[in-house]
CSV table of C-alpha atoms in Angstrom, one decimal:
chain,number,residue,atom,x,y,z
A,1,ALA,CA,0.0,0.0,0.0
A,2,GLN,CA,1.1,3.5,-0.6
A,3,LYS,CA,2.3,5.6,2.3
A,4,VAL,CA,4.0,8.9,2.9
A,5,THR,CA,6.0,9.6,6.0
A,6,GLN,CA,7.1,13.1,7.2
A,7,ALA,CA,8.9,12.4,10.4
A,8,GLN,CA,9.4,16.0,11.3
A,9,THR,CA,6.2,17.3,12.9
A,10,GLU,CA,7.4,20.8,13.5
A,11,ILE,CA,10.6,22.7,12.7
A,12,SER,CA,11.7,26.2,13.8
A,13,VAL,CA,14.6,28.0,12.3
A,14,VAL,CA,15.8,31.6,12.3
A,15,GLU,CA,15.3,33.6,9.2
A,16,LYS,CA,18.0,33.2,6.5
A,17,GLU,CA,18.9,29.8,7.6
A,18,ASP,CA,18.5,26.8,5.3
A,19,VAL,CA,16.0,24.1,6.2
A,20,THR,CA,15.3,20.7,4.8
A,21,LEU,CA,12.0,18.9,5.1
A,22,ASP,CA,12.2,15.2,4.9
A,23,CYS,CA,9.8,12.9,3.0
A,24,VAL,CA,9.9,9.1,2.7
A,25,TYR,CA,7.4,7.2,0.7
A,26,GLU,CA,6.3,3.6,0.1
A,27,THR,CA,4.8,2.2,-3.0
A,28,ARG,CA,4.6,-1.0,-4.9
A,29,ASP,CA,4.3,0.7,-8.3
A,30,THR,CA,7.2,1.4,-10.6
A,31,THR,CA,5.4,4.5,-12.0
A,32,TYR,CA,4.3,7.0,-9.4
A,33,TYR,CA,4.3,10.7,-8.8
A,34,LEU,CA,5.5,12.8,-5.8
A,35,PHE,CA,4.3,16.2,-4.8
A,36,TRP,CA,5.0,18.9,-2.4
A,37,TYR,CA,2.2,21.3,-1.3
A,38,LYS,CA,2.4,24.4,1.0
A,39,GLN,CA,-0.5,25.4,3.3
A,40,PRO,CA,0.1,28.9,4.7
A,41,PRO,CA,-1.9,30.1,7.7
A,42,SER,CA,-4.6,31.3,5.3
A,43,GLY,CA,-5.4,27.6,4.7
A,44,GLU,CA,-5.3,27.3,1.0
A,45,LEU,CA,-3.2,24.5,-0.5
A,46,VAL,CA,-0.5,25.7,-2.9
A,47,PHE,CA,1.0,23.2,-5.4
A,48,LEU,CA,4.8,23.5,-5.4
A,49,ILE,CA,6.1,20.6,-7.4
A,50,ARG,CA,5.4,17.3,-9.1
A,51,ARG,CA,8.1,14.7,-9.8
A,52,ASN,CA,7.5,11.4,-11.6
A,53,SER,CA,9.3,8.3,-10.7
A,54,PHE,CA,11.4,8.2,-13.9
A,55,ASP,CA,12.9,11.5,-13.4
A,56,GLU,CA,15.5,11.6,-10.6
A,57,GLN,CA,17.0,14.8,-11.6
A,58,ASN,CA,17.0,17.3,-8.8
A,59,GLU,CA,15.1,20.5,-9.3
A,60,ILE,CA,15.8,24.0,-8.2
A,61,SER,CA,13.2,26.8,-8.3
A,62,GLY,CA,14.5,30.0,-6.7
A,63,ARG,CA,15.2,29.4,-3.1
A,64,TYR,CA,13.4,26.0,-3.3
A,65,SER,CA,15.1,22.7,-4.2
A,66,TRP,CA,14.1,19.1,-4.2
A,67,ASN,CA,16.2,16.0,-3.9
A,68,PHE,CA,14.6,12.8,-5.2
A,69,GLN,CA,16.4,9.6,-4.4
A,70,LYS,CA,14.7,6.3,-5.4
A,71,SER,CA,17.4,4.3,-3.7
A,72,THR,CA,16.2,5.6,-0.3
A,73,SER,CA,12.6,6.3,-1.4
A,74,SER,CA,13.0,9.9,-0.3
A,75,PHE,CA,11.9,13.2,-1.8
A,76,ASN,CA,13.3,15.9,0.4
A,77,PHE,CA,12.6,19.6,0.1
A,78,THR,CA,15.1,22.3,1.0
A,79,ILE,CA,14.4,26.0,1.4
A,80,THR,CA,17.5,28.2,1.2
A,81,ALA,CA,17.8,31.5,3.0
A,82,SER,CA,14.4,31.0,4.6
A,83,GLN,CA,12.1,33.9,5.0
A,84,VAL,CA,9.2,34.5,7.4
A,85,VAL,CA,6.7,34.1,4.6
A,86,ASP,CA,7.9,30.5,4.2
A,87,SER,CA,6.2,29.8,7.5
A,88,ALA,CA,3.5,27.2,6.7
A,89,VAL,CA,2.6,23.5,6.8
A,90,TYR,CA,4.3,21.6,4.1
A,91,PHE,CA,2.8,18.4,2.8
A,92,CYS,CA,4.6,15.7,0.8
A,93,ALA,CA,2.2,13.5,-1.2
A,94,LEU,CA,2.3,10.4,-3.5
A,95,SER,CA,0.1,9.3,-6.4
A,96,GLU,CA,0.4,5.9,-8.0
A,97,ASP,CA,-0.1,5.5,-11.7
A,98,ARG,CA,-3.0,3.0,-11.2
A,99,ASP,CA,-5.2,5.8,-10.1
A,100,ASP,CA,-5.1,9.6,-9.8
A,101,LYS,CA,-5.8,9.9,-6.1
A,102,ILE,CA,-3.1,11.6,-3.9
A,103,ILE,CA,-2.1,10.3,-0.5
A,104,PHE,CA,-0.7,12.9,1.8
A,105,GLY,CA,1.8,12.7,4.6
A,106,LYS,CA,1.0,14.2,7.9
A,107,GLY,CA,2.8,17.5,7.1
A,108,THR,CA,5.6,19.4,8.7
A,109,ARG,CA,4.8,22.7,10.3
A,110,LEU,CA,7.6,25.1,9.6
A,111,HIS,CA,8.2,28.2,11.7
A,112,ILE,CA,10.6,30.9,10.4
A,113,LEU,CA,11.6,33.2,13.2
A,114,PRO,CA,12.5,36.8,12.5
B,1,SER,CA,-3.4,26.0,-13.5
B,2,ALA,CA,-7.1,25.8,-12.7
B,3,VAL,CA,-9.1,28.3,-10.7
B,4,ILE,CA,-11.4,26.6,-8.2
B,5,SER,CA,-14.0,28.2,-6.1
B,6,GLN,CA,-16.0,26.7,-3.2
B,7,LYS,CA,-19.1,27.8,-1.5
B,8,PRO,CA,-19.6,28.4,1.3
B,9,SER,CA,-16.2,29.4,2.5
B,10,ARG,CA,-17.2,28.6,6.1
B,11,ASP,CA,-20.3,27.7,8.0
B,12,ILE,CA,-21.5,26.9,11.5
B,13,CYS,CA,-24.1,24.2,11.6
B,14,GLN,CA,-26.2,22.4,14.2
B,15,ARG,CA,-25.9,18.8,15.0
B,16,GLY,CA,-28.2,16.6,12.9
B,17,THR,CA,-28.4,19.0,9.9
B,18,SER,CA,-26.9,18.7,6.5
B,19,LEU,CA,-24.7,21.0,4.5
B,20,THR,CA,-24.0,21.0,0.8
B,21,ILE,CA,-20.7,22.3,-0.4
B,22,GLN,CA,-20.3,23.5,-4.0
B,23,CYS,CA,-17.1,23.3,-6.1
B,24,GLN,CA,-16.8,25.2,-9.3
B,25,VAL,CA,-13.8,25.0,-11.7
B,26,ASP,CA,-13.0,27.5,-14.5
B,27,SER,CA,-12.3,24.7,-17.0
B,28,GLN,CA,-13.5,21.3,-17.9
B,29,VAL,CA,-11.8,18.5,-15.9
B,30,THR,CA,-12.2,14.8,-15.9
B,31,MET,CA,-11.6,14.0,-12.3
B,32,MET,CA,-12.6,15.9,-9.2
B,33,PHE,CA,-11.7,14.9,-5.6
B,34,TRP,CA,-13.1,15.7,-2.2
B,35,TYR,CA,-10.8,15.8,0.8
B,36,ARG,CA,-11.3,16.3,4.5
B,37,GLN,CA,-8.8,18.0,6.7
B,38,GLN,CA,-9.6,17.7,10.4
B,39,PRO,CA,-8.1,20.3,12.7
B,40,GLY,CA,-4.4,20.1,12.8
B,41,GLN,CA,-4.4,17.0,10.6
B,42,SER,CA,-3.4,16.1,7.1
B,43,LEU,CA,-5.7,15.7,4.2
B,44,THR,CA,-7.7,12.5,3.8
B,45,LEU,CA,-9.4,11.6,0.5
B,46,ILE,CA,-13.2,11.2,0.8
B,47,ALA,CA,-14.0,10.2,-2.7
B,48,THR,CA,-13.3,10.6,-6.4
B,49,ALA,CA,-16.0,12.1,-8.6
B,50,ASN,CA,-16.1,11.5,-12.3
B,51,GLN,CA,-18.7,13.1,-14.5
B,52,GLY,CA,-21.4,10.6,-15.5
B,53,SER,CA,-20.6,7.9,-13.0
B,54,GLU,CA,-21.0,7.2,-9.3
B,55,ALA,CA,-18.4,8.6,-7.0
B,56,THR,CA,-15.8,6.2,-5.7
B,57,TYR,CA,-15.5,6.4,-1.9
B,58,GLU,CA,-12.4,5.6,0.2
B,59,SER,CA,-12.4,3.3,3.1
B,60,GLY,CA,-14.2,4.8,6.1
B,61,PHE,CA,-16.5,7.1,4.0
B,62,VAL,CA,-19.9,6.1,2.7
B,63,ILE,CA,-22.4,7.6,0.3
B,64,ASP,CA,-25.1,8.0,2.8
B,65,LYS,CA,-23.0,10.2,4.9
B,66,PHE,CA,-21.2,12.1,2.1
B,67,PRO,CA,-23.4,12.0,-1.1
B,68,ILE,CA,-21.6,13.6,-4.0
B,69,SER,CA,-23.0,14.9,-7.3
B,70,ARG,CA,-21.0,15.6,-10.5
B,71,PRO,CA,-23.5,16.9,-13.0
B,72,ASN,CA,-21.0,18.3,-15.5
B,73,LEU,CA,-17.3,18.7,-16.1
B,74,THR,CA,-16.9,21.9,-14.1
B,75,PHE,CA,-19.0,21.4,-11.0
B,76,SER,CA,-19.5,19.1,-8.1
B,77,THR,CA,-21.2,19.1,-4.7
B,78,LEU,CA,-20.4,17.3,-1.5
B,79,THR,CA,-23.1,17.0,1.2
B,80,VAL,CA,-22.2,16.3,4.8
B,81,SER,CA,-25.3,14.6,6.2
B,82,ASN,CA,-26.6,14.3,9.7
B,83,MET,CA,-23.7,16.2,11.0
B,84,SER,CA,-22.0,15.7,14.4
B,85,PRO,CA,-19.2,17.7,16.0
B,86,GLU,CA,-16.7,15.1,14.6
B,87,ASP,CA,-17.5,16.4,11.1
B,88,SER,CA,-16.0,19.8,12.0
B,89,SER,CA,-13.2,20.0,9.4
B,90,ILE,CA,-12.1,21.8,6.3
B,91,TYR,CA,-13.5,20.2,3.2
B,92,LEU,CA,-11.5,20.8,0.0
B,93,CYS,CA,-12.2,19.9,-3.5
B,94,SER,CA,-9.5,19.4,-6.0
B,95,VAL,CA,-9.2,18.7,-9.7
B,96,ASP,CA,-6.7,16.8,-11.8
B,97,LYS,CA,-5.8,18.4,-15.2
B,98,GLY,CA,-5.8,14.9,-16.6
B,99,ARG,CA,-3.5,12.0,-17.3
B,100,GLY,CA,-0.2,13.2,-18.4
B,101,SER,CA,-0.4,16.3,-16.2
B,102,TYR,CA,-0.8,14.9,-12.7
B,103,GLU,CA,-1.0,18.4,-11.4
B,104,GLN,CA,-3.7,18.5,-8.8
B,105,TYR,CA,-5.1,21.9,-7.7
B,106,PHE,CA,-7.1,22.6,-4.7
B,107,GLY,CA,-10.0,24.9,-3.9
B,108,PRO,CA,-9.8,27.3,-1.0
B,109,GLY,CA,-11.7,24.9,1.3
B,110,THR,CA,-14.9,25.1,3.3
B,111,ARG,CA,-14.4,25.4,7.0
B,112,LEU,CA,-17.2,23.6,8.7
B,113,THR,CA,-18.0,23.8,12.4
B,114,VAL,CA,-20.7,21.6,13.9
B,115,THR,CA,-22.1,22.6,17.3
C-alpha cells in the first residue's frame, strides 16, 4: 500500500537559515508521482512541485530545491535562505499510476523566526 | 493551473443537519476529488467524482453520509449529512488536469464547524 512519512512534525529556524523537510514514501508501483504542497496560515493549499518516478533529476526553483532519491525512497525539500513568509505547513504526497488519487503525509509545520 | 471556487467558505451548523458544499472549476476537468482536513491534521481523501458515474469512496467514507454529485465537467457538490461535531473540518475539492499532467489543484476549502 502507498504511504508517505514526514517524520518532522514541527521545525523552527531563524530567518535566512537553510532548512530541509524530509519525506519518505512507500509504493509497490514502478510508476508514481511525488508532490509537495504548501499550506500557509490562510489555509489554501498551494501546489509546489510534481516529480515522476522516472525523473530523478533534482530540481531548483529560486530558493526551493528538491532532492529525489529512489534508492532511499525519499523526496526531500530544501528552502535556502528562509524567510518569514515561508512559515506554513508543508505536505509531501504520492500518487500511483494505477489511479489519480493523492495520498498525503501528515505534514511538517515550519516556523521561520525573524 | 485551474481556478477553483468553493461555496460556502465557512459555516457553522447544528448537529443533525446537512450542508451541501459546492465546487466550481473554471475549465472542464475529468476528475474531481473531495478531501477532508480535520483540525491540525493532514488531508484525507473522501471520494473521487467523475462526471457521468457514481463517486468512488475511500475506506471509512460512505455515500449515505457524504453524497456527491457531478452533473458536469466543471461542477461538483459534496453533502455532509446528519452532522455531528466530529464532522468539523475543512473540506476541500481538487481537480486533476488529466493524465499526463498529474497536477492537482485545490480549492480554498470550506471550513465547517458543527455545534
